[in-house]
JSON list of C-alpha atoms in Angstrom, two decimals:
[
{"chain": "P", "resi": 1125, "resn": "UNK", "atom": "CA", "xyz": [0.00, 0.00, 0.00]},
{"chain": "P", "resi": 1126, "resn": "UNK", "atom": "CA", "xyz": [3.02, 2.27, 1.02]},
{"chain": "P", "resi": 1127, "resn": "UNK", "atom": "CA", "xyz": [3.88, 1.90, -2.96]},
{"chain": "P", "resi": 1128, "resn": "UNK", "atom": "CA", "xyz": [0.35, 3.18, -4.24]},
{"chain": "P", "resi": 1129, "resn": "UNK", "atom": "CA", "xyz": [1.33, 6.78, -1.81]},
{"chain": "P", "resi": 1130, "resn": "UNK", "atom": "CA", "xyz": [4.97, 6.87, -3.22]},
{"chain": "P", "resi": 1131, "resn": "UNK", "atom": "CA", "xyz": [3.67, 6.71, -7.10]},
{"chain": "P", "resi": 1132, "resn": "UNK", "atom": "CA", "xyz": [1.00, 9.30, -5.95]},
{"chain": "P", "resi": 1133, "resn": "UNK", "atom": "CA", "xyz": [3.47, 11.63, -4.34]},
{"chain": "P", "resi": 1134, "resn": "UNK", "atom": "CA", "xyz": [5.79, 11.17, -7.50]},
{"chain": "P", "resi": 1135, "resn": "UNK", "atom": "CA", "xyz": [3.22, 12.01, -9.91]},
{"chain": "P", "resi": 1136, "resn": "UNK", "atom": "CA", "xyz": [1.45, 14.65, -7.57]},
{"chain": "P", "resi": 1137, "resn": "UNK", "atom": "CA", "xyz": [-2.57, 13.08, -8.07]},
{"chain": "P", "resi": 1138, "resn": "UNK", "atom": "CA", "xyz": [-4.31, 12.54, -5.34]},
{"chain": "P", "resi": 1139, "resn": "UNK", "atom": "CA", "xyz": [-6.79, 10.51, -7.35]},
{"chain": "P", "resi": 1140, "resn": "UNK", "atom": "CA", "xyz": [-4.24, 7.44, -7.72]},
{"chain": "P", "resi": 1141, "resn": "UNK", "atom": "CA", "xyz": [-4.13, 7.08, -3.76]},
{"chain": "P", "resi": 1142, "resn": "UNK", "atom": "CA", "xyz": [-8.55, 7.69, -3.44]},
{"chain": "P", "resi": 1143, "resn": "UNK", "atom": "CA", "xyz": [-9.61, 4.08, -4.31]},
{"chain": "P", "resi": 1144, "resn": "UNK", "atom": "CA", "xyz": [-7.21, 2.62, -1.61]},
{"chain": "P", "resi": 1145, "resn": "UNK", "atom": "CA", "xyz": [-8.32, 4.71, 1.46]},
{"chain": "P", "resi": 1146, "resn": "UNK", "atom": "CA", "xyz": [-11.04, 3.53, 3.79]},
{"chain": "P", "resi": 1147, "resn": "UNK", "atom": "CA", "xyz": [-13.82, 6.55, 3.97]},
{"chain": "P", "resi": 1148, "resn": "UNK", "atom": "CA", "xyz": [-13.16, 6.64, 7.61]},
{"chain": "P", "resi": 1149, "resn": "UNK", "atom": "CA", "xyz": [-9.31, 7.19, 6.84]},
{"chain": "P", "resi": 1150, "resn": "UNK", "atom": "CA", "xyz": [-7.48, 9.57, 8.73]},
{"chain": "P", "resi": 1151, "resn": "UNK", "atom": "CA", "xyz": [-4.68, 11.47, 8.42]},
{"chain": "P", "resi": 1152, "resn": "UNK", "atom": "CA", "xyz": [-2.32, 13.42, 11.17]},
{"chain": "P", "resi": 1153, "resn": "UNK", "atom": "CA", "xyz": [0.43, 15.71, 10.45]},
{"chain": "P", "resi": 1154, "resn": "UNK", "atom": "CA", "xyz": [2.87, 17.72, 12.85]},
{"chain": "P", "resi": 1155, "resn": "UNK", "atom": "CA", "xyz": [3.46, 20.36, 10.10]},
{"chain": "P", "resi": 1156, "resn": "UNK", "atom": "CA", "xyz": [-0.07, 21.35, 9.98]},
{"chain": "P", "resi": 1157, "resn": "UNK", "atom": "CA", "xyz": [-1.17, 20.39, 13.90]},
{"chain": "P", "resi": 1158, "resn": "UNK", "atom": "CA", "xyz": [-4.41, 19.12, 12.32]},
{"chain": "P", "resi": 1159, "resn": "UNK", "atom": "CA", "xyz": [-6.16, 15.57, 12.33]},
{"chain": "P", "resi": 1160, "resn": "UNK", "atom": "CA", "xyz": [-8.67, 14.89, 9.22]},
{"chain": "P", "resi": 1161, "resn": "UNK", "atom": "CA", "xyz": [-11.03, 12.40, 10.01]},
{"chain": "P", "resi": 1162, "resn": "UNK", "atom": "CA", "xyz": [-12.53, 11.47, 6.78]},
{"chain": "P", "resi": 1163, "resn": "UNK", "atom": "CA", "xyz": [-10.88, 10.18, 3.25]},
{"chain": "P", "resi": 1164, "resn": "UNK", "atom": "CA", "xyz": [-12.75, 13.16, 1.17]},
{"chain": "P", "resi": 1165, "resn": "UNK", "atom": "CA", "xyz": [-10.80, 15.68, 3.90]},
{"chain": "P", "resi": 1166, "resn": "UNK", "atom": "CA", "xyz": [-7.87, 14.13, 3.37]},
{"chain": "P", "resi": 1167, "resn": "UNK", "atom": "CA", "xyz": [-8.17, 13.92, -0.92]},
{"chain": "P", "resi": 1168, "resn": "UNK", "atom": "CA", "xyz": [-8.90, 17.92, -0.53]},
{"chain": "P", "resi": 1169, "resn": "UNK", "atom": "CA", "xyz": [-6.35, 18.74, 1.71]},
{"chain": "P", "resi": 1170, "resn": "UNK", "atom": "CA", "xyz": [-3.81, 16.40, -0.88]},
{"chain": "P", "resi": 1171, "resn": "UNK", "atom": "CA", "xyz": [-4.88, 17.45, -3.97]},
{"chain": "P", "resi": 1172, "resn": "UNK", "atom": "CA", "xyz": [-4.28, 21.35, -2.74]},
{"chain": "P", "resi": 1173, "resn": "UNK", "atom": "CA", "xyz": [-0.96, 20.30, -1.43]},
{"chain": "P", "resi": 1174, "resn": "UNK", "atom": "CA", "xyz": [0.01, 19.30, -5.09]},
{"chain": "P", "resi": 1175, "resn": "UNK", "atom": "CA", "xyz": [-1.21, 22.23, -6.37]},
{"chain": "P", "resi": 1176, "resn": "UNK", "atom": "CA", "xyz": [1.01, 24.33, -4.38]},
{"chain": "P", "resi": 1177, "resn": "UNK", "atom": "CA", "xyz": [4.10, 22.32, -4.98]},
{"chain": "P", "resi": 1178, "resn": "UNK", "atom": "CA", "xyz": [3.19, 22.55, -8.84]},
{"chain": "P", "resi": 1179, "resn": "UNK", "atom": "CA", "xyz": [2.77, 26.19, -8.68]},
{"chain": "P", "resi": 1180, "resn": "UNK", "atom": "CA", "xyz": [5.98, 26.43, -6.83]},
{"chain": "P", "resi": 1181, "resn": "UNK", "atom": "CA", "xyz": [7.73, 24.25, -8.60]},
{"chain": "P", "resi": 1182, "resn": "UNK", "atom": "CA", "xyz": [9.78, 22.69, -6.10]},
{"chain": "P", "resi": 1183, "resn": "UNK", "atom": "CA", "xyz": [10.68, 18.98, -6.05]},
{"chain": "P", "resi": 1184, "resn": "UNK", "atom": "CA", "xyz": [9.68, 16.65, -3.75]},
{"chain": "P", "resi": 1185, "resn": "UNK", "atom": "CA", "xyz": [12.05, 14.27, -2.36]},
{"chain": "P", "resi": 1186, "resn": "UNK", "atom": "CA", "xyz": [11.13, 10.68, -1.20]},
{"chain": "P", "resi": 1187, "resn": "UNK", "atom": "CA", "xyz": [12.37, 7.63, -0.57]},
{"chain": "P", "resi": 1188, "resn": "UNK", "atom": "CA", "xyz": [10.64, 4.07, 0.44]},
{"chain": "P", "resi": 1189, "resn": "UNK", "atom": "CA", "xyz": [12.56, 3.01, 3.77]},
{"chain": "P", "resi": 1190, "resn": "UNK", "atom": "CA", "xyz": [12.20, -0.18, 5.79]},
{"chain": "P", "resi": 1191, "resn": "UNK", "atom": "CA", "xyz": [12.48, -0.38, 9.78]},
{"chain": "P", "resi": 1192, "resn": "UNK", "atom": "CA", "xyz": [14.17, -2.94, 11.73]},
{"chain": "P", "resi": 1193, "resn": "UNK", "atom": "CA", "xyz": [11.17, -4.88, 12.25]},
{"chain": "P", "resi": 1194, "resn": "UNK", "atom": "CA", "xyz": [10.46, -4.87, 8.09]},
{"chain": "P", "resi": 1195, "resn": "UNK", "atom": "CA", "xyz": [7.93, -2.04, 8.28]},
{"chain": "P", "resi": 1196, "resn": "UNK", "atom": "CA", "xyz": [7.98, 0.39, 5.34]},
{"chain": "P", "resi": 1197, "resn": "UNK", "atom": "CA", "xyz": [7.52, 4.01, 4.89]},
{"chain": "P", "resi": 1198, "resn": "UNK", "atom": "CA", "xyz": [8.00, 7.00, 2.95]},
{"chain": "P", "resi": 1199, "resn": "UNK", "atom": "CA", "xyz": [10.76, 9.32, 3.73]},
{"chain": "P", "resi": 1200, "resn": "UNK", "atom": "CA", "xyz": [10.37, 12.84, 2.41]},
{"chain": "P", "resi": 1201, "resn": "UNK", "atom": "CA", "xyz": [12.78, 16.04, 2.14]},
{"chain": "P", "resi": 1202, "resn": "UNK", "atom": "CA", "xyz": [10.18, 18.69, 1.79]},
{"chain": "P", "resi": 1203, "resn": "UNK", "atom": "CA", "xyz": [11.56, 22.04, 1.72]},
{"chain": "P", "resi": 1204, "resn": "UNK", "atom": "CA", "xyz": [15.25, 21.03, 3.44]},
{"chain": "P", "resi": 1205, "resn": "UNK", "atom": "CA", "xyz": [12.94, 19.59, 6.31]},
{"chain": "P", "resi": 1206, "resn": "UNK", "atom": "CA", "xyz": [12.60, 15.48, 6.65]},
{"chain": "P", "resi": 1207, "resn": "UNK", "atom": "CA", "xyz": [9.46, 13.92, 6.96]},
{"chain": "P", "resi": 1208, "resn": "UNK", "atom": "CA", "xyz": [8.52, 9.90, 7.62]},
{"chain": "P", "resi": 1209, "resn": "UNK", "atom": "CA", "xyz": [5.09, 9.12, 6.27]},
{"chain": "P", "resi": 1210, "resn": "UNK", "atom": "CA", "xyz": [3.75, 6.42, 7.86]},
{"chain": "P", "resi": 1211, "resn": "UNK", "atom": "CA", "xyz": [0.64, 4.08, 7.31]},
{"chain": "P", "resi": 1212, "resn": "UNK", "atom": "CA", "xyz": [-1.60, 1.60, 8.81]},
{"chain": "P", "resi": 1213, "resn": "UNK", "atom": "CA", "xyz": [-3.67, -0.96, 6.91]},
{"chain": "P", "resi": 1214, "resn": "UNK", "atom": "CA", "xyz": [-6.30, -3.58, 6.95]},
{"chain": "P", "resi": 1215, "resn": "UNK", "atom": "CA", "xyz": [-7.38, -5.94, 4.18]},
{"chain": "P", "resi": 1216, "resn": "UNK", "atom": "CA", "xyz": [-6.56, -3.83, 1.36]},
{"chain": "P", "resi": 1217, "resn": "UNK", "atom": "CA", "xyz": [-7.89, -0.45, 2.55]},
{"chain": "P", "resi": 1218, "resn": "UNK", "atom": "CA", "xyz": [-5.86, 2.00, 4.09]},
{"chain": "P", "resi": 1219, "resn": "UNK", "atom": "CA", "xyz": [-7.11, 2.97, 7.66]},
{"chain": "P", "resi": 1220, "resn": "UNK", "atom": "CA", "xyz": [-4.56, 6.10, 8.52]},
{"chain": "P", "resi": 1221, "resn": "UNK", "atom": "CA", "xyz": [-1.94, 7.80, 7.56]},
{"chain": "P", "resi": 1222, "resn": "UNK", "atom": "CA", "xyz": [0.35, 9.98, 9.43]},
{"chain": "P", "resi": 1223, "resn": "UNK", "atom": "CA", "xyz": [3.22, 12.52, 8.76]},
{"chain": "P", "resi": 1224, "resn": "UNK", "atom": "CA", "xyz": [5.74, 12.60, 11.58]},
{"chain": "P", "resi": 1225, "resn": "UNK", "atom": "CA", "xyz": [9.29, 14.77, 11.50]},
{"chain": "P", "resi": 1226, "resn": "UNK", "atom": "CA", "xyz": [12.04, 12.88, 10.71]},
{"chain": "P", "resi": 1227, "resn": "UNK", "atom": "CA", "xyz": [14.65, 14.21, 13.58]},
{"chain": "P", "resi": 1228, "resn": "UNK", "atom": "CA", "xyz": [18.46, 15.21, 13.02]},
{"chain": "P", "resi": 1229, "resn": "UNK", "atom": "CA", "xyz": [19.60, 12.44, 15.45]},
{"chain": "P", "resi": 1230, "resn": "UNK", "atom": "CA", "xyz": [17.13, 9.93, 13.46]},
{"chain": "P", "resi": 1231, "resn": "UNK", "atom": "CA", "xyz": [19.49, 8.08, 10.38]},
{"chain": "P", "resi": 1232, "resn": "UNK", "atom": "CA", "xyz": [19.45, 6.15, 7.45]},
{"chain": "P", "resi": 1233, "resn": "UNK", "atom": "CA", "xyz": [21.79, 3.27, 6.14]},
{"chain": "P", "resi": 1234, "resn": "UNK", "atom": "CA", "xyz": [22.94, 2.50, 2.90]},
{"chain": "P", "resi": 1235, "resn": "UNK", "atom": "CA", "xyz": [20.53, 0.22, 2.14]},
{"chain": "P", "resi": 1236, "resn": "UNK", "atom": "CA", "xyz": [17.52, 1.84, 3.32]},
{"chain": "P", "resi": 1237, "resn": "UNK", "atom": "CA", "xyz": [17.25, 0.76, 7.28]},
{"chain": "P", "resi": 1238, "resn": "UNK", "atom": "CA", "xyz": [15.95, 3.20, 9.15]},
{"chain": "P", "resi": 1239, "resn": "UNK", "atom": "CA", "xyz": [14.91, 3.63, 12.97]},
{"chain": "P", "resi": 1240, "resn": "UNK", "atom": "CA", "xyz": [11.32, 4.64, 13.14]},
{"chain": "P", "resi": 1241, "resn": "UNK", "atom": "CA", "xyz": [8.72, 4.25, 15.43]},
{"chain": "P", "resi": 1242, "resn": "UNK", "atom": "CA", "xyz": [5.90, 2.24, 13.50]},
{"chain": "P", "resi": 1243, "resn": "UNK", "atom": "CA", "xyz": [2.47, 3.99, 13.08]},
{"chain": "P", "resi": 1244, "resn": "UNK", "atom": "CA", "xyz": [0.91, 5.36, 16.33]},
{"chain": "P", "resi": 1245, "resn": "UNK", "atom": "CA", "xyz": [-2.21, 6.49, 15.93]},
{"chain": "P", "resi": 1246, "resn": "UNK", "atom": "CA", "xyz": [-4.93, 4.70, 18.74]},
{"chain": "P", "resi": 1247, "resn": "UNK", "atom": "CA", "xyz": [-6.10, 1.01, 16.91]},
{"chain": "P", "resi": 1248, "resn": "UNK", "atom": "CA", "xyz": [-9.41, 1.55, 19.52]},
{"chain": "P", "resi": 1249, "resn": "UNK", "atom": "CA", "xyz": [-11.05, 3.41, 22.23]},
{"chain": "P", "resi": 1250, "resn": "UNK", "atom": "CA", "xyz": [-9.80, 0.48, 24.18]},
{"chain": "P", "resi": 1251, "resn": "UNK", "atom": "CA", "xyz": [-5.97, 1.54, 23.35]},
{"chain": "P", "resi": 1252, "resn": "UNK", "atom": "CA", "xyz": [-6.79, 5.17, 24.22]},
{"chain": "P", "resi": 1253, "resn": "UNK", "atom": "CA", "xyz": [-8.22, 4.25, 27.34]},
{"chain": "P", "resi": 1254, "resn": "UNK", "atom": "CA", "xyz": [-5.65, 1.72, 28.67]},
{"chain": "P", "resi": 1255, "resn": "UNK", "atom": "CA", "xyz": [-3.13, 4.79, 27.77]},
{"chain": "P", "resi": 1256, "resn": "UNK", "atom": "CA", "xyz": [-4.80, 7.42, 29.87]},
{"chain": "P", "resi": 1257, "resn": "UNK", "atom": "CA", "xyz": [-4.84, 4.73, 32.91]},
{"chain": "P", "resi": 1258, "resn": "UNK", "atom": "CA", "xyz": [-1.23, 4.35, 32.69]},
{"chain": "P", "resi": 1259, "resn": "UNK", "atom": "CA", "xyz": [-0.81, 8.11, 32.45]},
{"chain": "P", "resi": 1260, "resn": "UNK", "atom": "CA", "xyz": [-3.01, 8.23, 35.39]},
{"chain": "P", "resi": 1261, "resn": "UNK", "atom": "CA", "xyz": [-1.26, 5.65, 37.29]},
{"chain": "P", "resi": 1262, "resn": "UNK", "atom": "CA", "xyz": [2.33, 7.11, 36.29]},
{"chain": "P", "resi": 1263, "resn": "UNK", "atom": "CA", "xyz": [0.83, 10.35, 37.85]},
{"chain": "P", "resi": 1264, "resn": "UNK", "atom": "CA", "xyz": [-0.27, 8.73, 40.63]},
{"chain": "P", "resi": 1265, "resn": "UNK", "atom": "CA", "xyz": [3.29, 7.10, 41.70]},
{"chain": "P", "resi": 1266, "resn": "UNK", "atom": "CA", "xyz": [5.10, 10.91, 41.29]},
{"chain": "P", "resi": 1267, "resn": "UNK", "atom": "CA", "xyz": [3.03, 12.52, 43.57]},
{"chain": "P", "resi": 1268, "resn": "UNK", "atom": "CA", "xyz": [0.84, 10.11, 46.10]},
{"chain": "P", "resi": 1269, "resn": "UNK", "atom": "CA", "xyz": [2.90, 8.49, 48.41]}
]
């Protein structure tokens, strides 16, 4: 699926990437501090996004890179600024997507290896939840004796 975002981000159509996202999908970005919770959201935001680049005419940078535990993503240079563009995925439909800043210490390897944390947006209310309790509980052990 990662493959289907790389030939849309080469070719700059947002239409290549539409039939592959779940209408739920939804897409994060720390560049823009926004969360779009629907697949027609995300194609509009996209498809703006190429048009700017076009009218700019700057070139987009990306390469496919693989984690240690075989998970692929998208690393972009956008602007001088690095980017990992991650996904997650469930029978053929893509569920999410997110953009995350690709850090100075973070590197990559001749052959493509990169350390990345795999896709963290929440699978469930259930994985949101169990996250606040251990926040809670983490709380708890600073400060109540």
């Amino acid at each position: 699926m990662i493959l289907e975002f790389e030939k849309t981000w080469k070719v700059q159509d947002s239409s290549i990437i539409d039939p592959y996202l779940d209408d739920n999908f939804n897409y994060y970005s720390e560049w823009i501090f926004d969360f779009f919770p629907s697949k027609n959201e995300y194609i509009e935001y996209l498809a703006g996004k190429f048009k700017s680049i076009k009218e700019s005419k700057h070139k987009i940078k990306l390469d496919i890179v693989e984690n240690e535990i075989g998970e692929y993503a998208i690393l972009f240079d956008q602007y001088g600024e690095k980017a990992i563009f991650t996904i997650k995925a469930n029978e053929g439909r893509i569920l999410e997507g997110k953009m995350a800043k690709f850090g100075s210490k973070d590197k990559k390897t001749a052959d493509n290896k990169i350390n990345y944390l795999p896709h963290t947006l929440f699978d469930s209310m259930e994985d949101k939840s169990r996250t606040e309790k251990n926040k809670i509980s983490w709380l708890k052990k600073l400060f109540i004796k």
